[in-house]
Amino acid sequence: MRSLLILFLAGILAAAGDWPQFRANPQLTGVSSGTLPPSLKLLWTYDAGETIQSSAAVVGGTVYVGSDSADLLAIDLETGKLRWKYHAKEGIDESSPLVHDGVVYVGDIAGTLHAVRAADGKALWTFKTDAEIRSSPVADGDHIFIGSYDGNLYCLSARDGKMLWKFTTTNYVHATPSISGGLIYIAGCDEIFRGIRIADGKEALQFSSGGYTGASPALLGGWAYFGTFNNDVLGADLRRKRIIWRYEHPERQFPFYSSAAVTADRVVLGGRDKLVHCLNAKTGKAMWTFPTRARVDSSPAIAGGRVYVGSNDGHFYVLDLASGKKVWDFEAGAPLSASPAIAQGRVVIGSQDEKLYCFG
């Protein structure tokens, strides 16, 4: 009986889950195993003092998020009270924290990756690149990966920040890399999609995406999904090393900067055409679109059959995944270009009105 109880409780904890990095997991699927209340209400706000474009990580009851004030903040998920603050060299823009083995990693506009102890905010090490960091760090075992505007993807030792290898592209590495099957994938500003071996930093896969890419690739079932500044969304079969479909809206030709959330049959992402798009994962055909009043750079999160996403129109939307119909929305005081994080029955998102919002 005791063992059954342990398994039951473990199942509850696994379902509640954490959100330890940008897009929730190394495959960047943007999907939470947990659920949220059918009707959300605002639980608390935290005033960061500067714009929040960084997307939060949530681990063990603490929210970690960066702000343009150059502060990495640790905030209690239950109360919204500040636990600690770590000051980076320059603003933390779009780089979102990674929490891995008790350490928080985040990049800043000065081009420095910071490793900070999650318990108390104590600095552990830094690694300096030669240009700004807007990519978010990801981890594989004792390896930490970060992209930089100096054109490199870096592989670092989690223990001390020493560089293990770097891979050089021909343009910025803006997007966050994703990981699967011993490879790390980057969708580049040089219009090339690459798979690089984690073991030695050597390229194992390459094909042209046909467009400048700021979005991060989501991986599921041997496929990669991402949008480009060529106004399209790509579905690529990684085994066959080629693009299988391209989606373009038939009337509205605008870039896709938002990173996709993916389930077994759906790809959901925002567009600068002011729409949230839901596509069939295997064919790329549109299943529905939802209109907002400004561009959607926020990357959607999916939980319990619903889509959670911000818009630059200042609204935080909850949509039905099956139909695209609006379930609920909240009006913040400014654009919401950050992406939501879902954990422990709550969803948090930062805003350009300098506030972090928590709903549950």
Short mmCIF file of C-alpha atoms in Angstrom, two decimals:
data_model
loop_
_atom_site.label_atom_id
_atom_site.label_comp_id
_atom_site.label_asym_id
_atom_site.label_seq_id
_atom_site.Cartn_x
_atom_site.Cartn_y
_atom_site.Cartn_z
CA MET A 1 0.00 0.00 0.00
CA ARG A 2 2.80 2.39 0.90
CA SER A 3 4.54 1.79 -2.45
CA LEU A 4 1.27 2.46 -4.30
CA LEU A 5 0.90 5.72 -2.39
CA ILE A 6 4.44 6.73 -3.32
CA LEU A 7 3.75 6.00 -6.97
CA PHE A 8 0.49 7.96 -6.79
CA LEU A 9 2.18 10.98 -5.24
CA ALA A 10 5.03 10.78 -7.74
CA GLY A 11 2.46 10.82 -10.52
CA ILE A 12 0.87 13.95 -9.08
CA LEU A 13 4.23 15.68 -8.84
CA ALA A 14 5.17 14.67 -12.38
CA ALA A 15 1.83 15.95 -13.66
CA ALA A 16 2.21 19.25 -11.85
CA GLY A 17 5.72 19.57 -13.27
CA ASP A 18 8.19 22.39 -13.50
CA TRP A 19 9.06 24.69 -16.41
CA PRO A 20 12.86 24.77 -16.13
CA GLN A 21 13.76 26.58 -19.36
CA PHE A 22 12.51 28.44 -22.42
CA ARG A 23 9.73 26.35 -24.01
CA ALA A 24 9.69 23.94 -21.03
CA ASN A 25 12.09 21.22 -22.23
CA PRO A 26 15.20 20.62 -24.39
CA GLN A 27 12.99 19.81 -27.41
CA LEU A 28 11.33 23.25 -27.01
CA THR A 29 7.81 21.85 -27.44
CA GLY A 30 6.16 24.50 -25.24
CA VAL A 31 3.80 21.90 -23.74
CA SER A 32 3.10 21.42 -20.03
CA SER A 33 2.06 18.09 -18.52
CA GLY A 34 0.20 19.99 -15.80
CA THR A 35 -3.19 21.66 -15.86
CA LEU A 36 -4.55 25.07 -14.96
CA PRO A 37 -7.90 26.06 -13.43
CA PRO A 38 -10.78 26.27 -15.96
CA SER A 39 -11.17 29.96 -15.06
CA LEU A 40 -8.02 31.96 -14.40
CA LYS A 41 -7.69 34.88 -12.04
CA LEU A 42 -4.80 37.23 -11.35
CA LEU A 43 -3.01 36.05 -8.21
CA TRP A 44 -0.18 38.58 -7.99
CA THR A 45 2.08 40.94 -9.90
CA TYR A 46 5.72 41.78 -9.33
CA ASP A 47 7.13 45.14 -10.44
CA ALA A 48 10.58 44.53 -11.95
CA GLY A 49 11.29 48.21 -12.59
CA GLU A 50 12.10 47.63 -16.28
CA THR A 51 10.63 45.85 -19.27
CA ILE A 52 10.43 42.04 -19.11
CA GLN A 53 11.02 40.35 -22.46
CA SER A 54 12.73 37.31 -20.96
CA SER A 55 10.45 34.31 -20.48
CA ALA A 56 10.30 32.81 -17.01
CA ALA A 57 11.49 29.46 -15.72
CA VAL A 58 9.64 27.90 -12.77
CA VAL A 59 11.28 25.25 -10.59
CA GLY A 60 10.52 24.11 -7.06
CA GLY A 61 8.09 26.91 -6.27
CA THR A 62 10.39 29.70 -7.51
CA VAL A 63 10.02 31.84 -10.63
CA TYR A 64 13.26 32.91 -12.32
CA VAL A 65 13.11 35.72 -14.88
CA GLY A 66 15.38 38.40 -16.34
CA SER A 67 14.62 42.06 -17.01
CA ASP A 68 16.05 44.94 -19.01
CA SER A 69 17.35 46.36 -15.71
CA ALA A 70 20.02 43.60 -15.93
CA ASP A 71 18.50 41.84 -12.93
CA LEU A 72 17.92 38.12 -12.70
CA LEU A 73 15.03 37.77 -10.26
CA ALA A 74 13.99 34.84 -8.09
CA ILE A 75 10.36 35.25 -7.00
CA ASP A 76 8.23 33.03 -4.78
CA LEU A 77 5.55 31.41 -6.96
CA GLU A 78 3.01 31.28 -4.14
CA THR A 79 3.28 34.86 -2.87
CA GLY A 80 5.02 36.91 -5.58
CA LYS A 81 7.64 38.05 -3.06
CA LEU A 82 11.27 38.52 -4.11
CA ARG A 83 13.62 35.83 -2.83
CA TRP A 84 16.83 37.22 -4.29
CA LYS A 85 18.17 39.42 -7.07
CA TYR A 86 21.35 38.98 -9.11
CA HIS A 87 22.68 41.87 -11.20
CA ALA A 88 24.24 41.09 -14.59
CA LYS A 89 26.53 43.42 -16.56
CA GLU A 90 23.88 44.72 -18.95
CA GLY A 91 20.21 44.15 -19.62
CA ILE A 92 18.77 40.65 -19.83
CA ASP A 93 16.70 41.02 -22.96
CA GLU A 94 15.14 37.95 -24.57
CA SER A 95 17.50 35.38 -23.07
CA SER A 96 15.42 33.25 -20.71
CA PRO A 97 16.76 31.44 -17.64
CA LEU A 98 17.64 27.77 -17.58
CA VAL A 99 17.49 25.99 -14.20
CA HIS A 100 19.63 22.86 -14.22
CA ASP A 101 21.03 20.86 -11.29
CA GLY A 102 20.55 23.71 -8.81
CA VAL A 103 22.07 26.39 -11.03
CA VAL A 104 20.39 29.20 -13.01
CA TYR A 105 21.96 30.19 -16.34
CA VAL A 106 21.07 33.31 -18.35
CA GLY A 107 22.68 35.54 -20.97
CA ASP A 108 22.87 39.33 -21.17
CA ILE A 109 23.25 42.01 -23.84
CA ALA A 110 26.94 42.41 -22.94
CA GLY A 111 27.43 38.88 -24.32
CA THR A 112 28.02 37.20 -20.97
CA LEU A 113 26.47 33.94 -19.83
CA HIS A 114 25.98 33.89 -16.06
CA ALA A 115 25.80 30.82 -13.82
CA VAL A 116 24.13 31.57 -10.49
CA ARG A 117 23.23 29.32 -7.58
CA ALA A 118 19.46 28.81 -7.61
CA ALA A 119 19.12 28.69 -3.83
CA ASP A 120 20.53 32.13 -3.05
CA GLY A 121 21.65 33.94 -6.24
CA LYS A 122 25.38 33.57 -5.54
CA ALA A 123 27.52 33.94 -8.68
CA LEU A 124 29.33 30.74 -9.66
CA TRP A 125 30.96 31.59 -12.99
CA THR A 126 30.61 33.67 -16.15
CA PHE A 127 31.53 33.06 -19.77
CA LYS A 128 32.08 35.97 -22.17
CA THR A 129 31.19 35.78 -25.86
CA ASP A 130 32.08 38.49 -28.37
CA ALA A 131 28.60 39.91 -28.90
CA GLU A 132 25.17 40.16 -27.30
CA ILE A 133 23.23 37.09 -26.17
CA ARG A 134 19.52 36.86 -26.96
CA SER A 135 19.44 33.07 -27.21
CA SER A 136 18.43 31.08 -24.14
CA PRO A 137 20.73 28.45 -22.62
CA VAL A 138 19.90 24.73 -22.77
CA ALA A 139 21.52 21.74 -21.08
CA ASP A 140 22.40 18.15 -21.81
CA GLY A 141 23.93 16.41 -18.81
CA ASP A 142 27.02 18.38 -17.80
CA HIS A 143 27.02 20.44 -21.03
CA ILE A 144 25.52 23.93 -21.32
CA PHE A 145 24.83 25.42 -24.76
CA ILE A 146 24.35 29.07 -25.70
CA GLY A 147 24.16 30.99 -28.95
CA SER A 148 25.64 34.45 -29.45
CA TYR A 149 25.42 37.29 -31.93
CA ASP A 150 29.13 36.67 -32.58
CA GLY A 151 27.88 33.83 -34.83
CA ASN A 152 28.88 30.96 -32.57
CA LEU A 153 27.09 28.20 -30.74
CA TYR A 154 29.09 27.41 -27.60
CA CYS A 155 29.27 24.18 -25.62
CA LEU A 156 30.44 24.81 -22.06
CA SER A 157 31.17 22.75 -18.98
CA ALA A 158 28.32 23.14 -16.49
CA ARG A 159 30.81 22.81 -13.64
CA ASP A 160 33.11 25.73 -14.38
CA GLY A 161 32.02 27.39 -17.65
CA LYS A 162 35.08 26.26 -19.61
CA MET A 163 34.49 26.06 -23.36
CA LEU A 164 34.41 22.48 -24.65
CA TRP A 165 33.79 23.42 -28.30
CA LYS A 166 32.19 26.07 -30.46
CA PHE A 167 30.49 25.87 -33.83
CA THR A 168 30.74 28.91 -36.11
CA THR A 169 27.92 29.97 -38.43
CA THR A 170 27.90 32.87 -40.90
CA ASN A 171 25.42 35.08 -39.03
CA TYR A 172 23.91 35.67 -35.59
CA VAL A 173 22.82 32.72 -33.46
CA HIS A 174 19.66 34.31 -32.15
CA ALA A 175 17.35 31.34 -31.64
CA THR A 176 17.51 28.97 -28.71
CA PRO A 177 18.92 25.57 -29.74
CA SER A 178 16.92 22.37 -29.22
CA ILE A 179 18.23 18.92 -28.35
CA SER A 180 17.29 15.38 -29.36
CA GLY A 181 19.11 12.11 -30.00
CA GLY A 182 22.64 13.33 -29.31
CA LEU A 183 22.30 16.32 -31.65
CA ILE A 184 21.73 20.00 -30.97
CA TYR A 185 19.71 21.85 -33.62
CA ILE A 186 19.87 25.53 -34.54
CA ALA A 187 17.72 27.46 -36.99
CA GLY A 188 20.09 30.21 -38.04
CA CYS A 189 20.02 33.82 -39.08
CA ASP A 190 22.24 32.57 -41.95
CA GLU A 191 19.14 30.77 -43.35
CA ILE A 192 20.65 27.34 -42.59
CA PHE A 193 19.13 24.71 -40.30
CA ARG A 194 21.82 22.57 -38.67
CA GLY A 195 22.17 19.50 -36.48
CA ILE A 196 25.46 19.41 -34.56
CA ARG A 197 26.83 16.46 -32.62
CA ILE A 198 26.94 17.13 -28.90
CA ALA A 199 29.90 14.79 -28.48
CA ASP A 200 32.35 16.73 -30.66
CA GLY A 201 30.67 19.83 -32.12
CA LYS A 202 30.77 18.49 -35.68
CA GLU A 203 27.93 19.16 -38.12
CA ALA A 204 25.77 16.09 -38.84
CA LEU A 205 22.84 17.67 -40.69
CA GLN A 206 22.31 20.77 -42.81
CA PHE A 207 19.66 22.15 -45.14
CA SER A 208 18.58 25.59 -46.27
CA SER A 209 15.50 27.04 -44.59
CA GLY A 210 15.22 29.72 -47.25
CA GLY A 211 14.77 32.53 -44.78
CA TYR A 212 16.37 34.46 -41.91
CA THR A 213 15.22 32.71 -38.75
CA GLY A 214 14.71 34.21 -35.30
CA ALA A 215 12.34 31.50 -34.03
CA SER A 216 13.60 28.47 -32.13
CA PRO A 217 12.97 25.00 -33.60
CA ALA A 218 10.52 22.73 -31.78
CA LEU A 219 11.23 18.99 -32.08
CA LEU A 220 8.73 16.17 -31.90
CA GLY A 221 8.58 12.70 -33.42
CA GLY A 222 11.67 13.16 -35.58
CA TRP A 223 10.38 16.45 -37.02
CA ALA A 224 11.40 20.10 -36.53
CA TYR A 225 8.98 23.03 -36.75
CA PHE A 226 9.83 26.73 -36.97
CA GLY A 227 8.82 29.96 -38.68
CA THR A 228 11.02 32.34 -40.66
CA PHE A 229 11.29 35.96 -41.77
CA ASN A 230 10.44 34.68 -45.24
CA ASN A 231 6.83 34.74 -43.99
CA ASP A 232 6.48 30.98 -43.75
CA VAL A 233 6.45 28.08 -41.29
CA LEU A 234 8.42 24.91 -41.99
CA GLY A 235 7.85 21.28 -41.13
CA ALA A 236 11.06 19.28 -41.62
CA ASP A 237 11.66 15.53 -41.40
CA LEU A 238 14.99 15.17 -39.60
CA ARG A 239 15.49 11.56 -40.67
CA ARG A 240 15.18 12.48 -44.34
CA LYS A 241 17.05 15.74 -43.72
CA ARG A 242 14.62 17.86 -45.71
CA ILE A 243 11.65 20.19 -45.52
CA ILE A 244 8.35 18.36 -46.07
CA TRP A 245 5.96 21.32 -46.03
CA ARG A 246 5.84 25.10 -45.96
CA TYR A 247 2.89 27.11 -44.72
CA GLU A 248 2.11 30.65 -45.82
CA HIS A 249 -1.06 32.51 -44.99
CA PRO A 250 -2.89 33.00 -48.30
CA GLU A 251 -3.49 36.73 -47.72
CA ARG A 252 -1.25 38.06 -44.96
CA GLN A 253 2.49 37.87 -45.68
CA PHE A 254 4.36 38.67 -42.46
CA PRO A 255 7.36 37.16 -40.60
CA PHE A 256 7.05 34.50 -37.91
CA TYR A 257 9.19 35.36 -34.87
CA SER A 258 7.23 33.38 -32.27
CA SER A 259 8.48 29.85 -31.54
CA ALA A 260 6.00 27.04 -32.08
CA ALA A 261 4.30 24.85 -29.49
CA VAL A 262 3.78 21.34 -30.83
CA THR A 263 1.62 18.35 -29.98
CA ALA A 264 1.30 15.06 -31.85
CA ASP A 265 -0.99 16.61 -34.46
CA ARG A 266 -0.81 20.41 -34.08
CA VAL A 267 1.68 23.25 -34.43
CA VAL A 268 0.67 26.54 -32.78
CA LEU A 269 2.59 29.81 -33.12
CA GLY A 270 2.12 33.56 -33.36
CA GLY A 271 2.73 35.72 -36.42
CA ARG A 272 3.56 39.33 -37.05
CA ASP A 273 0.34 39.32 -39.08
CA LYS A 274 -1.45 39.71 -35.69
CA LEU A 275 -2.72 36.12 -35.81
CA VAL A 276 -2.22 33.00 -33.76
CA HIS A 277 -1.94 30.10 -36.23
CA CYS A 278 -2.73 26.42 -35.66
CA LEU A 279 -1.43 24.02 -38.34
CA ASN A 280 -1.66 20.30 -38.98
CA ALA A 281 1.71 18.91 -37.90
CA LYS A 282 2.02 16.46 -40.80
CA THR A 283 0.64 18.52 -43.69
CA GLY A 284 1.12 22.15 -42.67
CA LYS A 285 -2.51 22.93 -43.52
CA ALA A 286 -4.19 25.65 -41.45
CA MET A 287 -6.63 24.31 -38.86
CA TRP A 288 -7.59 27.70 -37.42
CA THR A 289 -6.35 31.23 -36.85
CA PHE A 290 -7.17 33.61 -34.02
CA PRO A 291 -6.94 37.40 -34.58
CA THR A 292 -5.35 39.79 -32.10
CA ARG A 293 -4.85 43.53 -32.56
CA ALA A 294 -1.03 43.55 -32.85
CA ARG A 295 1.83 41.26 -33.77
CA VAL A 296 2.26 38.05 -31.78
CA ASP A 297 5.94 37.57 -30.92
CA SER A 298 5.09 35.68 -27.73
CA SER A 299 5.56 31.91 -28.06
CA PRO A 300 2.43 29.95 -27.08
CA ALA A 301 2.27 27.40 -24.29
CA ILE A 302 -0.14 24.46 -24.33
CA ALA A 303 -1.69 22.76 -21.30
CA GLY A 304 -4.88 20.78 -20.79
CA GLY A 305 -6.28 21.36 -24.26
CA ARG A 306 -5.77 25.12 -24.14
CA VAL A 307 -3.33 27.60 -25.68
CA TYR A 308 -1.83 30.42 -23.58
CA VAL A 309 -0.18 33.30 -25.43
CA GLY A 310 0.56 37.02 -25.16
CA SER A 311 0.19 39.64 -27.87
CA ASN A 312 1.70 43.05 -28.44
CA ASP A 313 -1.85 44.36 -28.21
CA GLY A 314 -1.36 44.05 -24.43
CA HIS A 315 -3.65 41.06 -23.95
CA PHE A 316 -2.91 37.63 -22.53
CA TYR A 317 -5.15 35.14 -24.32
CA VAL A 318 -6.42 31.68 -23.47
CA LEU A 319 -7.69 29.77 -26.52
CA ASP A 320 -9.29 26.39 -27.03
CA LEU A 321 -6.71 24.18 -28.76
CA ALA A 322 -9.29 22.26 -30.78
CA SER A 323 -11.22 25.21 -32.20
CA GLY A 324 -9.14 28.37 -31.64
CA LYS A 325 -12.03 30.06 -29.87
CA LYS A 326 -11.19 32.52 -27.12
CA VAL A 327 -11.81 31.17 -23.63
CA TRP A 328 -10.49 34.13 -21.62
CA ASP A 329 -8.22 37.15 -21.86
CA PHE A 330 -6.53 39.62 -19.56
CA GLU A 331 -5.49 43.14 -20.48
CA ALA A 332 -2.04 44.13 -19.20
CA GLY A 333 -0.64 47.62 -19.35
CA ALA A 334 1.70 47.11 -22.32
CA PRO A 335 2.76 44.62 -25.02
CA LEU A 336 3.35 41.01 -23.99
CA SER A 337 6.25 39.79 -26.13
CA ALA A 338 7.56 37.36 -23.49
CA SER A 339 6.27 33.80 -23.46
CA PRO A 340 4.19 32.15 -20.71
CA ALA A 341 5.55 29.49 -18.35
CA ILE A 342 3.19 26.95 -16.79
CA ALA A 343 3.94 25.08 -13.56
CA GLN A 344 2.23 23.88 -10.41
CA GLY A 345 -1.23 25.06 -11.44
CA ARG A 346 -0.09 28.57 -12.34
CA VAL A 347 0.98 30.49 -15.42
CA VAL A 348 3.39 33.45 -15.35
CA ILE A 349 4.28 35.94 -18.07
CA GLY A 350 6.29 39.16 -18.14
CA SER A 351 5.19 42.39 -19.81
CA GLN A 352 6.70 45.52 -21.22
CA ASP A 353 4.85 47.44 -18.48
CA GLU A 354 7.67 46.18 -16.19
CA LYS A 355 5.45 43.66 -14.40
CA LEU A 356 5.48 39.90 -14.01
CA TYR A 357 1.94 38.51 -13.88
CA CYS A 358 0.90 35.27 -12.20
CA PHE A 359 -2.48 33.65 -12.88
CA GLY A 360 -4.06 30.56 -11.43
#
